[in-house]
Tab-separated table of C-alpha atoms and ligand atoms in Angstrom:
chain	number	residue	atom	x	y	z
A	198	MET	CA	12.939	-12.135	-33.467
A	199	SER	CA	12.813	-9.360	-35.858
A	200	ALA	CA	12.233	-6.157	-34.506
A	201	HIS	CA	8.778	-5.503	-35.922
A	202	THR	CA	7.873	-9.454	-34.213
A	203	SER	CA	9.454	-7.968	-30.553
A	204	TYR	CA	7.548	-4.911	-31.759
A	205	ASN	CA	4.380	-6.652	-32.397
A	206	ARG	CA	4.714	-9.433	-28.987
A	207	THR	CA	4.764	-6.715	-26.421
A	208	PHE	CA	1.702	-5.765	-27.056
A	209	GLN	CA	0.346	-9.359	-27.369
A	210	LEU	CA	2.128	-10.230	-23.889
A	211	ILE	CA	0.888	-5.929	-22.357
A	212	GLN	CA	-2.891	-6.785	-23.755
A	213	GLU	CA	-2.594	-11.045	-22.796
A	214	HIS	CA	-1.513	-9.002	-18.817
A	215	HIS	CA	-5.210	-6.725	-19.187
A	216	ARG	CA	-7.241	-9.533	-20.301
A	217	TRP	CA	-5.976	-12.239	-17.166
A	218	PHE	CA	-5.745	-9.218	-13.819
A	219	GLN	CA	-9.988	-8.907	-15.561
A	220	GLU	CA	-10.533	-12.183	-14.524
A	221	SER	CA	-8.164	-12.555	-11.263
A	222	ILE	CA	-9.275	-11.232	-8.449
A	223	PRO	CA	-6.189	-8.565	-6.873
A	224	LEU	CA	-4.868	-9.082	-2.624
A	225	ILE	CA	-1.428	-7.375	-3.332
A	226	ALA	CA	-1.478	-4.949	-0.520
A	227	SER	CA	1.212	-2.916	-2.295
A	228	GLU	CA	-1.050	-2.737	-5.524
A	229	ASN	CA	-4.269	-0.778	-6.382
A	230	VAL	CA	-5.667	0.736	-9.924
A	231	SER	CA	-6.596	3.426	-10.764
A	232	SER	CA	-9.556	5.728	-12.270
A	233	PRO	CA	-10.104	6.087	-16.374
A	234	ALA	CA	-9.588	9.654	-15.989
A	235	VAL	CA	-6.111	9.011	-13.658
A	236	ARG	CA	-5.041	6.485	-17.162
A	237	GLU	CA	-5.670	9.443	-19.645
A	238	ALA	CA	-3.029	11.629	-17.758
A	239	LEU	CA	-0.800	9.125	-18.255
A	240	ALA	CA	-1.070	9.065	-21.524
A	241	SER	CA	-0.908	12.853	-22.009
A	242	ASP	CA	2.427	15.242	-23.642
A	243	PHE	CA	3.551	15.820	-20.367
A	244	GLY	CA	5.748	12.603	-20.732
A	245	HIS	CA	7.958	13.876	-22.019
A	246	ARG	CA	8.504	17.089	-21.264
A	247	TYR	CA	10.549	18.155	-18.192
A	248	ALA	CA	10.203	21.125	-15.116
A	249	GLU	CA	13.227	20.685	-13.260
A	250	GLY	CA	12.570	23.813	-9.714
A	251	TRP	CA	9.509	23.933	-7.987
A	252	PRO	CA	6.484	25.663	-9.911
A	253	GLY	CA	6.996	29.419	-11.367
A	254	GLU	CA	10.925	29.106	-10.640
A	255	ARG	CA	11.181	26.316	-13.680
A	256	VAL	CA	15.358	26.098	-14.965
A	257	TYR	CA	13.163	24.993	-18.401
A	258	ALA	CA	11.297	27.140	-20.602
A	259	GLY	CA	7.039	25.077	-21.898
A	260	CYS	CA	6.214	25.031	-17.974
A	261	SER	CA	2.980	27.737	-17.774
A	262	PHE	CA	0.013	24.107	-18.623
A	263	ILE	CA	2.609	22.115	-16.102
A	264	ASP	CA	2.796	24.266	-13.305
A	265	GLN	CA	-0.358	24.803	-12.434
A	266	VAL	CA	-1.324	21.429	-12.772
A	267	GLU	CA	2.082	20.870	-9.975
A	268	LEU	CA	0.229	23.848	-8.311
A	269	LEU	CA	-3.232	22.433	-8.294
A	270	CYS	CA	-1.811	18.514	-6.933
A	271	ILE	CA	0.281	20.568	-3.569
A	272	ASP	CA	-3.136	22.048	-2.906
A	273	LEU	CA	-4.871	18.951	-3.182
A	274	MET	CA	-2.636	16.889	-1.266
A	275	LYS	CA	-2.720	19.745	0.799
A	276	LYS	CA	-5.705	19.961	1.336
A	277	LEU	CA	-5.837	15.371	2.383
A	278	PHE	CA	-3.038	15.525	4.848
A	279	ASN	CA	-4.031	19.084	6.136
A	280	ALA	CA	0.147	19.546	5.776
A	281	GLU	CA	1.377	23.137	5.648
A	282	PHE	CA	3.905	22.075	2.851
A	283	VAL	CA	4.164	19.226	-0.156
A	284	ASP	CA	6.427	18.877	-1.791
A	285	VAL	CA	4.539	16.587	-5.067
A	286	ARG	CA	8.090	15.870	-6.934
A	287	PRO	CA	9.665	11.686	-6.164
A	288	ILE	CA	8.376	9.672	-8.239
A	289	SER	CA	8.158	6.859	-6.056
A	290	GLY	CA	7.901	6.565	-2.601
A	291	VAL	CA	10.959	4.722	-1.940
A	292	VAL	CA	12.902	8.527	-4.450
A	293	ALA	CA	10.382	9.644	-1.400
A	294	ASN	CA	12.430	8.089	1.292
A	295	LEU	CA	15.325	9.031	-0.098
A	296	VAL	CA	14.729	13.008	0.035
A	297	VAL	CA	14.145	12.764	3.727
A	298	TYR	CA	17.515	10.857	4.505
A	299	THR	CA	19.220	13.400	2.462
A	300	ALA	CA	17.267	16.275	4.414
A	301	PHE	CA	17.441	15.158	7.744
A	302	THR	CA	20.675	13.313	8.042
A	303	GLU	CA	24.092	12.751	7.497
A	304	PRO	CA	26.338	9.606	6.212
A	305	GLY	CA	26.496	7.077	9.187
A	306	ASP	CA	24.153	8.925	11.711
A	307	VAL	CA	22.051	6.572	13.199
A	308	MET	CA	18.724	6.265	12.081
A	309	MET	CA	15.802	3.520	13.344
A	310	ALA	CA	13.156	1.334	11.822
A	311	LEU	CA	11.980	-2.037	11.923
A	312	SER	CA	13.531	-4.370	10.487
A	313	ILE	CA	12.283	-6.026	7.232
A	314	PRO	CA	11.165	-9.504	9.171
A	315	CYS	CA	8.879	-7.426	10.949
A	316	GLY	CA	7.584	-5.001	8.568
A	317	GLY	CA	9.764	-2.676	7.681
A	318	HIS	CA	11.624	-1.840	3.495
A	319	ILE	CA	13.987	-1.945	1.826
A	320	THR	CA	14.114	1.197	1.911
A	321	THR	CA	14.762	1.161	5.186
A	322	GLY	CA	17.456	-1.809	5.547
A	323	LYS	CA	20.363	-1.971	7.095
A	324	LYS	CA	24.236	-1.661	4.515
A	325	ARG	CA	24.959	-5.133	4.764
A	326	LEU	CA	21.389	-6.172	3.390
A	327	GLY	CA	21.606	-3.842	0.853
A	328	GLY	CA	18.647	-1.881	1.282
A	329	THR	CA	17.952	1.625	0.738
A	330	ALA	CA	19.723	3.510	3.907
A	331	GLY	CA	22.785	1.916	4.217
A	332	ALA	CA	24.268	1.010	1.511
A	333	VAL	CA	23.159	4.741	-0.608
A	334	SER	CA	23.132	6.785	2.179
A	335	GLY	CA	24.447	5.476	4.349
A	336	LEU	CA	23.412	5.827	7.601
A	337	ASP	CA	23.704	2.783	10.239
A	338	VAL	CA	21.254	1.563	10.788
A	339	ARG	CA	19.249	0.604	14.184
A	340	TYR	CA	15.976	-1.819	14.737
A	341	LEU	CA	13.196	0.119	16.785
A	342	ALA	CA	11.413	-3.153	18.521
A	343	LEU	CA	8.404	-5.576	17.430
A	344	ASP	CA	5.669	-7.388	20.452
A	345	TYR	CA	5.029	-9.997	17.695
A	346	LYS	CA	1.515	-10.969	19.160
A	347	GLU	CA	0.144	-7.187	19.484
A	348	LEU	CA	2.332	-7.282	15.094
A	349	ASN	CA	3.193	-3.039	16.156
A	350	ILE	CA	5.796	-1.544	17.777
A	351	ASP	CA	6.887	-1.863	21.267
A	352	VAL	CA	6.713	0.957	23.053
A	353	ASP	CA	8.962	0.230	26.294
A	354	LYS	CA	11.647	-2.374	25.019
A	355	THR	CA	11.905	1.072	22.182
A	356	LYS	CA	12.756	3.203	24.794
A	357	LYS	CA	15.629	1.067	26.089
A	358	ARG	CA	17.830	0.153	22.370
A	359	MET	CA	17.354	4.680	21.654
A	360	LYS	CA	18.596	4.823	24.739
A	361	LYS	CA	21.035	2.126	24.584
A	362	LEU	CA	21.832	3.446	22.194
A	363	VAL	CA	22.045	7.286	23.701
A	364	ASP	CA	24.223	5.995	26.913
A	365	GLU	CA	27.069	4.482	23.885
A	366	GLY	CA	27.710	8.135	22.344
A	367	THR	CA	25.856	7.357	18.642
A	368	PRO	CA	21.980	8.343	19.430
A	369	PRO	CA	19.502	7.799	16.151
A	370	LYS	CA	19.191	11.094	14.117
A	371	LEU	CA	15.813	10.130	12.644
A	372	ALA	CA	13.636	7.394	13.473
A	373	ILE	CA	11.188	5.813	10.461
A	374	PHE	CA	7.667	5.018	11.453
A	375	GLY	CA	5.922	2.945	8.790
A	376	ALA	CA	6.541	-0.429	7.545
A	377	SER	CA	5.334	-2.746	4.722
A	378	VAL	CA	3.500	-5.347	6.687
A	379	PHE	CA	1.287	-2.516	8.649
A	380	PRO	CA	-2.360	-4.095	10.086
A	381	PHE	CA	-2.507	-1.535	13.268
A	382	PRO	CA	-1.251	2.223	13.589
A	383	HIS	CA	1.916	3.017	15.563
A	384	PRO	CA	2.896	4.267	18.670
A	385	ILE	CA	4.278	7.449	17.426
A	386	ARG	CA	2.413	9.963	20.529
A	387	GLU	CA	4.129	6.944	22.990
A	388	LEU	CA	7.932	7.920	21.883
A	389	ALA	CA	7.327	10.961	20.151
A	390	GLU	CA	8.612	12.952	23.247
A	391	VAL	CA	11.595	10.414	23.429
A	392	PHE	CA	13.000	10.473	20.440
A	393	HIS	CA	13.286	14.427	20.029
A	394	ASN	CA	14.532	15.187	23.243
A	395	VAL	CA	17.546	13.116	22.027
A	396	GLY	CA	17.231	15.388	18.768
A	397	ALA	CA	15.899	12.986	16.713
A	398	ARG	CA	13.830	14.042	14.325
A	399	ILE	CA	10.699	11.775	13.483
A	400	GLY	CA	9.982	10.076	9.778
A	401	TYR	CA	6.837	8.251	8.488
A	402	ASP	CA	6.424	6.454	6.016
A	403	ALA	CA	2.854	6.253	4.653
A	404	ALA	CA	3.748	4.361	1.046
A	405	HIS	CA	1.518	2.176	2.276
A	406	VAL	CA	-1.589	3.549	4.345
A	407	ALA	CA	-1.395	7.192	2.856
A	408	GLY	CA	-4.802	7.299	1.301
A	409	LEU	CA	-6.406	5.498	5.204
A	410	ILE	CA	-5.106	8.872	5.624
A	411	ALA	CA	-6.288	10.717	3.527
A	412	GLY	CA	-9.330	8.753	4.398
A	413	GLY	CA	-9.830	9.641	7.851
A	414	THR	CA	-9.753	6.099	8.574
A	415	PHE	CA	-6.003	5.062	10.338
A	416	GLN	CA	-3.217	7.677	12.286
A	417	ASP	CA	-2.376	11.025	11.451
A	418	PRO	CA	1.284	11.207	11.809
A	419	LEU	CA	1.901	14.455	11.219
A	420	ARG	CA	-0.354	15.827	14.392
A	421	GLU	CA	0.591	13.027	16.144
A	422	GLY	CA	4.094	14.163	16.577
A	423	ALA	CA	5.883	13.497	12.329
A	424	ASP	CA	8.577	15.702	10.990
A	425	VAL	CA	7.984	13.981	8.061
A	426	VAL	CA	6.509	11.885	6.354
A	427	SER	CA	6.953	10.135	3.037
A	428	LEU	CA	4.450	8.583	0.705
A	429	SER	CA	3.750	6.081	-2.313
A	430	THR	CA	0.436	7.322	-4.640
A	431	HIS	CA	-0.429	4.327	-5.850
A	432	LYS	CA	-1.245	2.442	-3.157
A	433	THR	CA	-4.562	2.436	-0.602
A	434	LEU	CA	-4.028	6.690	-2.523
A	435	PHE	CA	-4.936	5.168	-5.739
A	436	GLY	CA	-3.347	7.480	-7.989
A	437	PRO	CA	-0.750	6.405	-10.667
A	438	GLN	CA	2.547	5.143	-9.989
A	439	HIS	CA	4.648	8.176	-8.067
A	440	GLY	CA	5.669	9.656	-4.491
A	441	GLY	CA	5.222	12.304	-2.442
A	442	VAL	CA	6.781	13.913	0.938
A	443	LEU	CA	4.583	15.837	3.741
A	444	SER	CA	6.376	18.540	6.221
A	445	TRP	CA	5.721	21.682	8.044
A	446	ASN	CA	7.034	24.611	6.721
A	447	LYS	CA	10.696	25.017	8.916
A	448	ASP	CA	11.603	23.189	6.532
A	449	ALA	CA	10.001	23.002	2.739
A	450	ASN	CA	13.382	24.274	1.865
A	451	ILE	CA	15.791	21.771	2.833
A	452	ILE	CA	12.770	19.025	1.802
A	453	LYS	CA	12.362	20.926	-1.536
A	454	ARG	CA	17.056	21.025	-1.873
A	455	ALA	CA	17.622	17.358	-1.518
A	456	THR	CA	14.755	16.792	-3.643
A	457	PHE	CA	16.326	18.933	-6.738
A	458	PRO	CA	18.904	18.619	-7.157
A	459	GLY	CA	19.294	15.952	-4.594
A	460	MET	CA	17.085	13.979	-6.327
A	461	VAL	CA	15.139	14.106	-8.919
A	462	SER	CA	16.075	15.569	-12.405
A	463	ASN	CA	12.212	15.001	-14.663
A	464	HIS	CA	9.809	14.391	-12.236
A	465	HIS	CA	7.859	11.988	-14.566
A	466	LEU	CA	5.179	15.035	-15.317
A	467	HIS	CA	2.665	12.632	-16.942
A	468	ALA	CA	2.358	10.797	-13.286
A	469	LEU	CA	1.886	13.491	-11.254
A	470	ALA	CA	-1.070	14.990	-13.629
A	471	GLY	CA	-2.453	11.539	-12.851
A	472	VAL	CA	-1.585	11.831	-9.535
A	473	THR	CA	-3.608	15.485	-9.773
A	474	VAL	CA	-6.940	13.448	-10.794
A	475	ALA	CA	-6.516	10.531	-8.711
A	476	CYS	CA	-6.488	13.611	-5.153
A	477	ALA	CA	-9.315	15.095	-6.633
A	478	GLU	CA	-11.208	11.796	-6.728
A	479	PHE	CA	-10.105	11.136	-3.408
A	480	LEU	CA	-11.081	14.319	-1.948
A	481	GLU	CA	-14.682	13.508	-3.103
A	482	PHE	CA	-14.973	9.826	-2.416
A	483	GLY	CA	-11.898	8.721	-0.066
A	484	GLU	CA	-13.949	8.358	3.173
A	485	GLN	CA	-16.183	6.344	1.799
A	486	TYR	CA	-13.563	4.619	0.060
A	487	ALA	CA	-11.251	3.845	2.857
A	488	GLN	CA	-13.832	3.240	5.563
A	489	GLN	CA	-14.704	0.331	2.674
A	490	VAL	CA	-10.859	-1.066	2.582
A	491	ILE	CA	-10.858	-1.777	6.785
A	492	MET	CA	-13.833	-2.826	6.378
A	493	ASN	CA	-13.370	-5.598	4.276
A	494	ALA	CA	-10.005	-6.349	4.819
A	495	LYS	CA	-11.961	-7.128	8.186
A	496	GLU	CA	-14.953	-9.164	7.058
A	497	LEU	CA	-12.128	-11.045	5.049
A	498	ALA	CA	-9.423	-12.352	7.741
A	499	GLN	CA	-12.991	-13.045	9.943
A	500	ALA	CA	-14.184	-15.063	7.205
A	501	LEU	CA	-10.370	-16.609	6.003
A	502	TYR	CA	-9.772	-17.575	10.223
A	503	GLU	CA	-13.358	-18.856	10.149
A	504	ARG	CA	-12.382	-21.385	7.246
A	505	GLY	CA	-9.416	-22.413	9.010
A	506	LEU	CA	-6.723	-20.283	7.915
A	507	LYS	CA	-4.235	-18.828	11.085
A	508	VAL	CA	-5.007	-15.486	10.135
A	509	LEU	CA	-2.980	-13.262	12.871
A	510	ALA	CA	-3.337	-11.069	15.571
A	511	GLU	CA	-7.004	-12.884	16.252
A	512	HIS	CA	-6.974	-11.059	19.988
A	513	LYS	CA	-7.399	-7.377	18.319
A	514	GLY	CA	-9.397	-7.607	15.503
A	515	PHE	CA	-6.849	-9.311	12.288
A	516	THR	CA	-6.450	-5.612	11.500
A	517	GLU	CA	-6.733	-1.730	11.695
A	518	SER	CA	-6.011	-1.413	7.816
A	519	HIS	CA	-6.132	-2.673	4.558
A	520	ILE	CA	-3.953	-5.022	5.023
A	521	ILE	CA	-4.683	-9.441	7.230
A	522	LEU	CA	-1.165	-11.298	7.596
A	523	VAL	CA	-1.638	-14.728	7.233
A	524	ASP	CA	0.442	-17.669	9.036
A	525	ILE	CA	0.440	-20.535	6.279
A	526	THR	CA	3.837	-23.139	8.150
A	527	LYS	CA	0.075	-25.839	8.415
A	528	GLN	CA	-0.558	-25.308	4.773
A	529	GLY	CA	2.500	-24.870	3.171
A	530	ASP	CA	4.916	-22.202	2.725
A	531	GLY	CA	4.460	-19.099	0.976
A	532	GLY	CA	5.985	-19.467	-1.567
A	533	LYS	CA	4.246	-21.975	-2.415
A	534	ILE	CA	0.780	-21.059	-1.689
A	535	GLU	CA	1.130	-17.665	-3.700
A	536	GLU	CA	1.802	-20.348	-7.063
A	537	VAL	CA	-0.614	-22.484	-6.288
A	538	LEU	CA	-3.258	-18.917	-5.371
A	539	GLU	CA	-1.737	-17.479	-8.675
A	540	LYS	CA	-2.122	-20.800	-11.761
A	541	ALA	CA	-6.227	-20.551	-10.223
A	542	ASN	CA	-6.301	-15.864	-10.992
A	543	ILE	CA	-5.626	-15.426	-7.533
A	544	ILE	CA	-3.136	-12.756	-7.083
A	545	ILE	CA	-1.353	-12.658	-3.479
A	546	ASN	CA	2.353	-12.373	-1.875
A	547	ARG	CA	4.403	-14.406	0.377
A	548	ASN	CA	6.027	-12.783	3.573
A	549	LEU	CA	8.030	-13.187	5.984
A	550	LEU	CA	6.610	-12.961	9.884
A	551	PRO	CA	8.001	-11.517	12.302
A	552	TRP	CA	10.007	-14.716	13.537
A	553	ASP	CA	10.695	-16.334	10.209
A	554	ILE	CA	14.708	-15.600	10.032
A	555	LYS	CA	14.822	-16.969	13.100
A	556	GLU	CA	13.345	-19.900	12.567
A	557	GLY	CA	15.105	-20.585	9.517
A	558	ARG	CA	13.047	-19.584	6.796
A	559	HIS	CA	14.069	-17.475	3.921
A	560	PHE	CA	11.566	-14.784	1.884
A	561	MET	CA	11.470	-16.762	-0.623
A	562	HIS	CA	10.087	-19.127	0.906
A	563	PRO	CA	8.667	-17.569	4.363
A	564	GLY	CA	5.877	-18.656	6.539
A	565	GLY	CA	3.223	-16.174	5.974
A	566	ILE	CA	1.197	-14.034	3.058
A	567	ARG	CA	-0.095	-10.858	3.042
A	568	LEU	CA	-3.302	-10.335	1.465
A	569	GLY	CA	-4.257	-6.571	0.854
A	570	THR	CA	-8.409	-5.376	-0.297
A	571	SER	CA	-7.100	-1.833	-1.564
A	572	GLU	CA	-8.112	-3.407	-4.969
A	573	VAL	CA	-10.822	-5.206	-4.479
A	574	THR	CA	-12.509	-2.632	-2.754
A	575	ARG	CA	-12.207	0.428	-5.526
A	576	LEU	CA	-13.394	-3.204	-8.315
A	577	GLY	CA	-16.898	-2.751	-5.628
A	578	MET	CA	-16.125	-5.518	-3.967
A	579	LYS	CA	-18.492	-5.911	-0.127
A	580	LYS	CA	-18.995	-7.772	2.398
A	581	SER	CA	-20.331	-10.379	1.066
A	582	GLU	CA	-16.839	-10.498	-1.849
A	583	MET	CA	-14.652	-10.954	0.751
A	584	HIS	CA	-16.907	-14.266	1.734
A	585	GLU	CA	-16.599	-15.489	-1.532
A	586	ILE	CA	-13.007	-14.627	-1.848
A	587	ALA	CA	-12.194	-16.808	1.340
A	588	ASP	CA	-14.156	-19.521	-0.470
A	589	PHE	CA	-11.576	-19.599	-3.164
A	590	ILE	CA	-8.284	-19.393	-1.579
A	591	LYS	CA	-10.181	-22.022	1.461
A	592	ARG	CA	-10.351	-24.206	-1.887
A	593	VAL	CA	-7.242	-23.572	-3.201
A	594	VAL	CA	-4.419	-23.829	0.002
A	595	ILE	CA	-7.610	-26.452	2.736
A	596	ASP	CA	-9.317	-28.433	0.384
A	597	LYS	CA	-6.332	-28.303	-1.960
A	598	GLU	CA	-9.285	-28.304	-4.852
A	599	ASP	CA	-8.192	-28.755	-9.099
A	600	LEU	CA	-6.735	-24.854	-9.708
A	601	ASN	CA	-8.411	-25.207	-13.302
A	602	LYS	CA	-11.466	-25.772	-11.613
A	603	VAL	CA	-11.050	-23.124	-8.778
A	604	LYS	CA	-9.973	-20.511	-11.648
A	605	LYS	CA	-12.277	-20.932	-13.876
A	606	ASP	CA	-14.995	-20.451	-11.160
A	607	VAL	CA	-13.132	-17.590	-10.490
A	608	VAL	CA	-13.313	-15.757	-13.535
A	609	GLU	CA	-16.978	-16.484	-13.132
A	610	PHE	CA	-17.690	-14.316	-10.358
A	611	ARG	CA	-15.255	-11.698	-11.239
A	612	LYS	CA	-16.919	-10.882	-14.009
A	613	ASP	CA	-19.334	-8.601	-12.179
A	614	TYR	CA	-16.546	-6.431	-10.798
A	615	GLN	CA	-15.223	-5.045	-14.051
A	616	ASP	CA	-15.519	-0.622	-13.812
A	617	VAL	CA	-13.603	1.590	-11.256
A	618	HIS	CA	-15.293	2.931	-8.333
A	619	TYR	CA	-14.900	6.048	-6.009
A	620	CYS	CA	-14.337	8.407	-9.283
A	621	PHE	CA	-15.947	11.121	-11.001
A	622	GLU	CA	-16.198	8.886	-14.476
A	623	ASP	CA	-16.266	5.013	-14.488
A	624	THR	CA	-16.600	4.865	-18.633
A	625	ALA	CA	-14.067	2.747	-19.815
A	626	GLU	CA	-13.531	-0.646	-17.570
A	627	ALA	CA	-10.881	-1.183	-14.749
A	628	TYR	CA	-8.740	-3.383	-16.940
A	629	LYS	CA	-9.523	-2.635	-19.807
A	630	TYR	CA	-6.916	-1.799	-22.653
A	631	VAL	CA	-6.921	1.463	-24.367
A	632	LYS	CA	-4.714	1.651	-27.690
A	633	ILE	CA	-4.390	4.562	-29.362
A	634	ARG	CA	-2.198	3.381	-32.745
B	718	PLP	C1	5.842	0.295	-0.702
B	718	PLP	C2	6.830	0.805	-0.224
B	718	PLP	C3	8.172	1.692	-0.562
B	718	PLP	C4	8.279	1.998	-1.855
B	718	PLP	O1	7.297	2.594	-2.509
B	718	PLP	P1	7.708	2.748	-4.810
B	718	PLP	O2	6.794	4.039	-4.452
B	718	PLP	O3	7.133	1.498	-5.069
B	718	PLP	O4	8.650	3.290	-4.332
B	718	PLP	C5	8.323	2.497	0.354
B	718	PLP	N1	8.063	2.217	1.633
B	718	PLP	C6	7.330	0.842	2.233
B	718	PLP	C7	7.146	1.146	3.722
B	718	PLP	C8	6.651	0.554	1.321
B	718	PLP	O5	5.657	-0.630	1.580
């Protein structure tokens, strides 16, 4: 392929992707769609610049406007999360977690977190699994206990595991709450004191639920005992892909230093500008949006359950977040179900169930699927649309209907939901391809 053909082909592929998403039902729990205003900020010159250091103390010239935007961003995030200290420079949730590890641990320290099958993220994984905490930060990762039925951290078992570590002379230095499969608020209040008493810090990974926290509809980790919160800005929070760390003034300096010079040189200033715009939108519309996200998740879970799918945690209303976890073993495996749904323009992802590894299942073909309602909420969908989505999923997964037929109906259904809601200006359609060439 000639250079020019590759060049043209690239734009063609991006445009095909846009068209596909205009016609699909996006149910990936870690994704969302940002507003036209955020996308405008992303295309700005900020993305060509460096601003190493802290606003007002940069080691680069040309930062006067960038500094003002970054200060606005810090101020908005402080308001959204009621946080004393905010560092908006980590460029993603993974980098935010690395900042936390760098600020609060030394290589070799013991850290407790949920295992990956129990909902934990690769960033809190063991060295043996290539996880960031183990392989990059040199931490000795031990697991918080999960109650399989409650889909939440088991307080008593976790206390016992922690006591054992203390008795063995290796008390944890850090405990990370939060996860990637996260339907219910974690029991920080119940465990904060026992961890603090052995000298451990409490981190909270809000990558998934940052928007629900900012919307006041989930838990409030900083008030419940967390020392530090790491987050992504693009999951339930509807900004561009970026990260952030929230904490208390007493730890401001170690966090700042862990971020720079520790973890970032450039900090994706175009994304930072987008985050600032998204935070302003969130301050205005976030509460209403977050409430609708959770209502939609409960509604979709109930609708799927009524259509014969084994949605987990039925006895406690399925979920209190944007996330729904379904045991799909009766209908196939997570990998195959993901594939057939994709062919019908329904985008979800496979997910390990807590007991999958023990039952011999593997990440490529796990027993579960995970669904999230942030993006469909952003597209203006509510209760009745959740029932329509559940019908589409049933037709694929249970009725095994012809995929092209379902796809045709999905495309038709999606025509009415092309605008981004919960923002100041919906001047362009949600997945409109913007050309500036
Ligand atoms: C998604 C996720 C991350 C990583 O966030 P990125 O912004 O993609 O780097 C970290 N922790 C948890 C629990 C996550 O789900």
